JSON list of C-alpha atoms in Angstrom, two decimals:
[
{"chain": "A", "resi": 29, "resn": "MET", "atom": "CA", "xyz": [-0.02, 0.05, 0.02]},
{"chain": "A", "resi": 30, "resn": "GLY", "atom": "CA", "xyz": [0.99, 3.45, -0.77]},
{"chain": "A", "resi": 31, "resn": "LYS", "atom": "CA", "xyz": [0.62, 6.73, 1.10]},
{"chain": "A", "resi": 32, "resn": "ILE", "atom": "CA", "xyz": [-1.68, 9.86, 0.59]},
{"chain": "A", "resi": 33, "resn": "LEU", "atom": "CA", "xyz": [-0.03, 13.08, 0.17]},
{"chain": "A", "resi": 34, "resn": "ALA", "atom": "CA", "xyz": [-1.87, 16.39, 1.09]},
{"chain": "A", "resi": 35, "resn": "ILE", "atom": "CA", "xyz": [-0.95, 19.89, -0.47]},
{"chain": "A", "resi": 36, "resn": "ASP", "atom": "CA", "xyz": [-1.98, 23.31, 0.98]},
{"chain": "A", "resi": 37, "resn": "TYR", "atom": "CA", "xyz": [-1.11, 25.31, -1.88]},
{"chain": "A", "resi": 38, "resn": "GLY", "atom": "CA", "xyz": [0.10, 29.02, -1.30]},
{"chain": "A", "resi": 39, "resn": "GLU", "atom": "CA", "xyz": [1.72, 31.45, -3.67]},
{"chain": "A", "resi": 40, "resn": "LYS", "atom": "CA", "xyz": [4.85, 31.67, -1.54]},
{"chain": "A", "resi": 41, "resn": "ARG", "atom": "CA", "xyz": [4.86, 28.36, 0.45]},
{"chain": "A", "resi": 42, "resn": "ILE", "atom": "CA", "xyz": [3.16, 24.95, 0.19]},
{"chain": "A", "resi": 43, "resn": "GLY", "atom": "CA", "xyz": [2.36, 22.81, 3.18]},
{"chain": "A", "resi": 44, "resn": "LEU", "atom": "CA", "xyz": [2.54, 19.13, 2.93]},
{"chain": "A", "resi": 45, "resn": "ALA", "atom": "CA", "xyz": [1.21, 16.19, 4.94]},
{"chain": "A", "resi": 46, "resn": "VAL", "atom": "CA", "xyz": [1.25, 12.57, 4.32]},
{"chain": "A", "resi": 47, "resn": "THR", "atom": "CA", "xyz": [-0.38, 9.32, 5.72]},
{"chain": "A", "resi": 48, "resn": "ASP", "atom": "CA", "xyz": [1.17, 6.30, 7.02]},
{"chain": "A", "resi": 49, "resn": "ASP", "atom": "CA", "xyz": [1.35, 3.30, 4.65]},
{"chain": "A", "resi": 50, "resn": "MET", "atom": "CA", "xyz": [-2.06, 2.11, 5.98]},
{"chain": "A", "resi": 51, "resn": "LYS", "atom": "CA", "xyz": [-3.67, 5.31, 5.13]},
{"chain": "A", "resi": 52, "resn": "MET", "atom": "CA", "xyz": [-4.96, 5.77, 8.71]},
{"chain": "A", "resi": 53, "resn": "ILE", "atom": "CA", "xyz": [-2.95, 8.57, 10.33]},
{"chain": "A", "resi": 54, "resn": "ALA", "atom": "CA", "xyz": [-2.04, 11.97, 8.85]},
{"chain": "A", "resi": 55, "resn": "PHE", "atom": "CA", "xyz": [1.26, 13.56, 9.67]},
{"chain": "A", "resi": 56, "resn": "GLY", "atom": "CA", "xyz": [2.74, 17.06, 8.95]},
{"chain": "A", "resi": 57, "resn": "LEU", "atom": "CA", "xyz": [5.58, 16.50, 6.49]},
{"chain": "A", "resi": 58, "resn": "THR", "atom": "CA", "xyz": [7.17, 19.80, 5.82]},
{"chain": "A", "resi": 59, "resn": "THR", "atom": "CA", "xyz": [6.67, 23.24, 4.10]},
{"chain": "A", "resi": 60, "resn": "VAL", "atom": "CA", "xyz": [8.29, 23.89, 0.65]},
{"chain": "A", "resi": 61, "resn": "ASN", "atom": "CA", "xyz": [9.05, 27.13, -1.14]},
{"chain": "A", "resi": 62, "resn": "THR", "atom": "CA", "xyz": [6.37, 27.22, -4.09]},
{"chain": "A", "resi": 63, "resn": "SER", "atom": "CA", "xyz": [9.14, 27.70, -6.54]},
{"chain": "A", "resi": 64, "resn": "GLU", "atom": "CA", "xyz": [10.89, 24.52, -5.34]},
{"chain": "A", "resi": 65, "resn": "ILE", "atom": "CA", "xyz": [7.75, 22.29, -5.14]},
{"chain": "A", "resi": 66, "resn": "PHE", "atom": "CA", "xyz": [7.94, 20.23, -8.30]},
{"chain": "A", "resi": 67, "resn": "ASN", "atom": "CA", "xyz": [11.68, 19.51, -7.53]},
{"chain": "A", "resi": 68, "resn": "TYR", "atom": "CA", "xyz": [10.72, 18.34, -4.13]},
{"chain": "A", "resi": 69, "resn": "LEU", "atom": "CA", "xyz": [7.79, 16.35, -5.34]},
{"chain": "A", "resi": 70, "resn": "SER", "atom": "CA", "xyz": [9.70, 14.70, -8.17]},
{"chain": "A", "resi": 71, "resn": "LYS", "atom": "CA", "xyz": [11.94, 12.98, -5.52]},
{"chain": "A", "resi": 72, "resn": "TYR", "atom": "CA", "xyz": [9.53, 12.53, -2.78]},
{"chain": "A", "resi": 73, "resn": "ILE", "atom": "CA", "xyz": [6.57, 10.96, -4.67]},
{"chain": "A", "resi": 74, "resn": "PRO", "atom": "CA", "xyz": [8.27, 8.04, -6.25]},
{"chain": "A", "resi": 75, "resn": "ARG", "atom": "CA", "xyz": [10.58, 7.26, -3.31]},
{"chain": "A", "resi": 76, "resn": "GLU", "atom": "CA", "xyz": [7.60, 7.24, -0.82]},
{"chain": "A", "resi": 77, "resn": "ASN", "atom": "CA", "xyz": [5.17, 5.29, -3.03]},
{"chain": "A", "resi": 78, "resn": "VAL", "atom": "CA", "xyz": [2.44, 8.02, -2.94]},
{"chain": "A", "resi": 79, "resn": "ASP", "atom": "CA", "xyz": [-0.79, 6.60, -4.17]},
{"chain": "A", "resi": 80, "resn": "ILE", "atom": "CA", "xyz": [-3.01, 9.65, -4.19]},
{"chain": "A", "resi": 81, "resn": "ILE", "atom": "CA", "xyz": [-2.48, 13.46, -4.09]},
{"chain": "A", "resi": 82, "resn": "VAL", "atom": "CA", "xyz": [-5.06, 15.63, -2.25]},
{"chain": "A", "resi": 83, "resn": "VAL", "atom": "CA", "xyz": [-4.87, 19.20, -2.98]},
{"chain": "A", "resi": 84, "resn": "GLY", "atom": "CA", "xyz": [-6.85, 21.74, -0.92]},
{"chain": "A", "resi": 85, "resn": "GLU", "atom": "CA", "xyz": [-9.76, 23.54, -2.58]},
{"chain": "A", "resi": 86, "resn": "PRO", "atom": "CA", "xyz": [-10.30, 26.90, -1.40]},
{"chain": "A", "resi": 87, "resn": "LYS", "atom": "CA", "xyz": [-14.07, 27.93, -1.40]},
{"chain": "A", "resi": 88, "resn": "GLN", "atom": "CA", "xyz": [-16.09, 30.89, -0.45]},
{"chain": "A", "resi": 89, "resn": "MET", "atom": "CA", "xyz": [-18.83, 30.46, 2.09]},
{"chain": "A", "resi": 90, "resn": "ASP", "atom": "CA", "xyz": [-21.40, 30.27, -0.77]},
{"chain": "A", "resi": 91, "resn": "ASN", "atom": "CA", "xyz": [-19.49, 27.14, -2.07]},
{"chain": "A", "resi": 92, "resn": "THR", "atom": "CA", "xyz": [-18.02, 29.04, -5.10]},
{"chain": "A", "resi": 93, "resn": "ALA", "atom": "CA", "xyz": [-14.39, 28.86, -6.03]},
{"chain": "A", "resi": 94, "resn": "SER", "atom": "CA", "xyz": [-11.95, 31.34, -4.13]},
{"chain": "A", "resi": 95, "resn": "GLU", "atom": "CA", "xyz": [-9.91, 33.79, -5.97]},
{"chain": "A", "resi": 96, "resn": "SER", "atom": "CA", "xyz": [-6.90, 31.91, -5.20]},
{"chain": "A", "resi": 97, "resn": "GLU", "atom": "CA", "xyz": [-8.04, 29.14, -7.41]},
{"chain": "A", "resi": 98, "resn": "VAL", "atom": "CA", "xyz": [-6.67, 30.99, -10.23]},
{"chain": "A", "resi": 99, "resn": "HIS", "atom": "CA", "xyz": [-3.20, 30.32, -9.04]},
{"chain": "A", "resi": 100, "resn": "ILE", "atom": "CA", "xyz": [-3.96, 26.66, -8.09]},
{"chain": "A", "resi": 101, "resn": "ALA", "atom": "CA", "xyz": [-5.29, 25.74, -11.58]},
{"chain": "A", "resi": 102, "resn": "PRO", "atom": "CA", "xyz": [-1.81, 25.94, -13.35]},
{"chain": "A", "resi": 103, "resn": "PHE", "atom": "CA", "xyz": [-0.21, 24.01, -10.50]},
{"chain": "A", "resi": 104, "resn": "LEU", "atom": "CA", "xyz": [-2.84, 21.28, -10.85]},
{"chain": "A", "resi": 105, "resn": "VAL", "atom": "CA", "xyz": [-2.13, 21.05, -14.66]},
{"chain": "A", "resi": 106, "resn": "LYS", "atom": "CA", "xyz": [1.68, 20.70, -14.13]},
{"chain": "A", "resi": 107, "resn": "LEU", "atom": "CA", "xyz": [1.17, 18.15, -11.13]},
{"chain": "A", "resi": 108, "resn": "ALA", "atom": "CA", "xyz": [-1.10, 16.12, -13.47]},
{"chain": "A", "resi": 109, "resn": "GLU", "atom": "CA", "xyz": [1.55, 16.21, -16.21]},
{"chain": "A", "resi": 110, "resn": "LEU", "atom": "CA", "xyz": [4.57, 15.25, -13.94]},
{"chain": "A", "resi": 111, "resn": "PHE", "atom": "CA", "xyz": [2.58, 12.42, -12.06]},
{"chain": "A", "resi": 112, "resn": "PRO", "atom": "CA", "xyz": [0.18, 11.05, -14.73]},
{"chain": "A", "resi": 113, "resn": "THR", "atom": "CA", "xyz": [-0.49, 7.81, -12.86]},
{"chain": "A", "resi": 114, "resn": "VAL", "atom": "CA", "xyz": [-1.07, 9.49, -9.47]},
{"chain": "A", "resi": 115, "resn": "PRO", "atom": "CA", "xyz": [-4.82, 10.43, -8.94]},
{"chain": "A", "resi": 116, "resn": "ILE", "atom": "CA", "xyz": [-5.29, 13.96, -7.83]},
{"chain": "A", "resi": 117, "resn": "LYS", "atom": "CA", "xyz": [-8.24, 14.73, -5.67]},
{"chain": "A", "resi": 118, "resn": "ARG", "atom": "CA", "xyz": [-9.41, 17.96, -4.27]},
{"chain": "A", "resi": 119, "resn": "HIS", "atom": "CA", "xyz": [-10.83, 18.57, -0.79]},
{"chain": "A", "resi": 120, "resn": "ASP", "atom": "CA", "xyz": [-12.47, 21.71, 0.81]},
{"chain": "A", "resi": 121, "resn": "GLU", "atom": "CA", "xyz": [-10.04, 23.62, 2.73]},
{"chain": "A", "resi": 122, "resn": "ARG", "atom": "CA", "xyz": [-12.21, 26.31, 4.26]},
{"chain": "A", "resi": 123, "resn": "PHE", "atom": "CA", "xyz": [-11.02, 27.44, 7.67]},
{"chain": "A", "resi": 124, "resn": "THR", "atom": "CA", "xyz": [-7.92, 25.13, 7.86]},
{"chain": "A", "resi": 125, "resn": "SER", "atom": "CA", "xyz": [-5.73, 28.14, 8.39]},
{"chain": "A", "resi": 126, "resn": "LYS", "atom": "CA", "xyz": [-7.80, 29.21, 11.40]},
{"chain": "A", "resi": 127, "resn": "MET", "atom": "CA", "xyz": [-7.97, 25.72, 12.65]},
{"chain": "A", "resi": 128, "resn": "ALA", "atom": "CA", "xyz": [-4.19, 25.37, 12.31]},
{"chain": "A", "resi": 129, "resn": "PHE", "atom": "CA", "xyz": [-3.70, 28.49, 14.36]},
{"chain": "A", "resi": 130, "resn": "GLN", "atom": "CA", "xyz": [-6.03, 27.33, 17.06]},
{"chain": "A", "resi": 131, "resn": "THR", "atom": "CA", "xyz": [-4.16, 24.06, 17.18]},
{"chain": "A", "resi": 132, "resn": "MET", "atom": "CA", "xyz": [-0.89, 25.93, 17.90]},
{"chain": "A", "resi": 133, "resn": "LEU", "atom": "CA", "xyz": [-2.59, 27.95, 20.51]},
{"chain": "A", "resi": 134, "resn": "ASP", "atom": "CA", "xyz": [-4.13, 24.67, 22.03]},
{"chain": "A", "resi": 135, "resn": "SER", "atom": "CA", "xyz": [-0.75, 23.03, 22.00]},
{"chain": "A", "resi": 136, "resn": "GLY", "atom": "CA", "xyz": [0.69, 25.87, 24.06]},
{"chain": "A", "resi": 137, "resn": "LEU", "atom": "CA", "xyz": [3.20, 27.22, 21.40]},
{"chain": "A", "resi": 138, "resn": "LYS", "atom": "CA", "xyz": [4.80, 30.55, 22.27]},
{"chain": "A", "resi": 139, "resn": "LYS", "atom": "CA", "xyz": [3.72, 33.73, 20.34]},
{"chain": "A", "resi": 140, "resn": "LYS", "atom": "CA", "xyz": [7.01, 33.68, 18.41]},
{"chain": "A", "resi": 141, "resn": "GLN", "atom": "CA", "xyz": [6.49, 30.05, 17.25]},
{"chain": "A", "resi": 142, "resn": "ARG", "atom": "CA", "xyz": [2.79, 30.94, 16.26]},
{"chain": "A", "resi": 143, "resn": "LYS", "atom": "CA", "xyz": [4.10, 33.54, 13.91]},
{"chain": "A", "resi": 144, "resn": "ASN", "atom": "CA", "xyz": [5.84, 30.78, 11.87]},
{"chain": "A", "resi": 145, "resn": "LYS", "atom": "CA", "xyz": [3.63, 30.77, 8.77]},
{"chain": "A", "resi": 146, "resn": "ALA", "atom": "CA", "xyz": [5.51, 27.70, 7.40]},
{"chain": "A", "resi": 147, "resn": "LEU", "atom": "CA", "xyz": [4.12, 25.73, 10.48]},
{"chain": "A", "resi": 148, "resn": "ILE", "atom": "CA", "xyz": [0.65, 26.99, 9.93]},
{"chain": "A", "resi": 149, "resn": "ASP", "atom": "CA", "xyz": [0.78, 25.89, 6.29]},
{"chain": "A", "resi": 150, "resn": "GLU", "atom": "CA", "xyz": [2.10, 22.29, 7.32]},
{"chain": "A", "resi": 151, "resn": "ILE", "atom": "CA", "xyz": [-0.54, 22.05, 9.99]},
{"chain": "A", "resi": 152, "resn": "SER", "atom": "CA", "xyz": [-3.21, 23.12, 7.49]},
{"chain": "A", "resi": 153, "resn": "ALA", "atom": "CA", "xyz": [-2.19, 20.33, 5.14]},
{"chain": "A", "resi": 154, "resn": "THR", "atom": "CA", "xyz": [-2.45, 17.92, 7.99]},
{"chain": "A", "resi": 155, "resn": "ILE", "atom": "CA", "xyz": [-5.97, 19.18, 8.72]},
{"chain": "A", "resi": 156, "resn": "ILE", "atom": "CA", "xyz": [-6.91, 18.86, 4.99]},
{"chain": "A", "resi": 157, "resn": "LEU", "atom": "CA", "xyz": [-5.55, 15.22, 5.04]},
{"chain": "A", "resi": 158, "resn": "GLN", "atom": "CA", "xyz": [-7.19, 14.41, 8.18]},
{"chain": "A", "resi": 159, "resn": "ASP", "atom": "CA", "xyz": [-10.60, 15.53, 6.93]},
{"chain": "A", "resi": 160, "resn": "PHE", "atom": "CA", "xyz": [-10.21, 13.71, 3.56]},
{"chain": "A", "resi": 161, "resn": "LEU", "atom": "CA", "xyz": [-9.35, 10.42, 5.33]},
{"chain": "A", "resi": 162, "resn": "LYS", "atom": "CA", "xyz": [-12.80, 10.53, 6.96]},
{"chain": "A", "resi": 163, "resn": "THR", "atom": "CA", "xyz": [-14.28, 10.44, 3.33]},
{"chain": "A", "resi": 164, "resn": "VAL", "atom": "CA", "xyz": [-12.40, 7.48, 2.16]}
]
């Protein structure tokens, strides 16, 4: 069995999370600069036997696409070109950044640590993946 990789896309940074081989538990993986993501994924996906890629889908409260979807669409095209055998799924990512920040508060992180946007992106990807796992 392979893993599921979740992506929280951002124009500057991309948060990543991954499951265990049994696809039961989501773990924060890392945050990668957007400009370096395809280089990172080209090494990671084959090495870690990724079966599915889940990309966060930002939506408005009325369920329409968020403005940031304009930036995600070309990313999805290139992702599909680079990994044609790996299914790409979308999953609603509304409120994940707020939930990530609350998780940081609840875990007792100091104010300086909570300002780490890369950590927020990684936690957001983990929340997207945890939520996705409930649907499979």
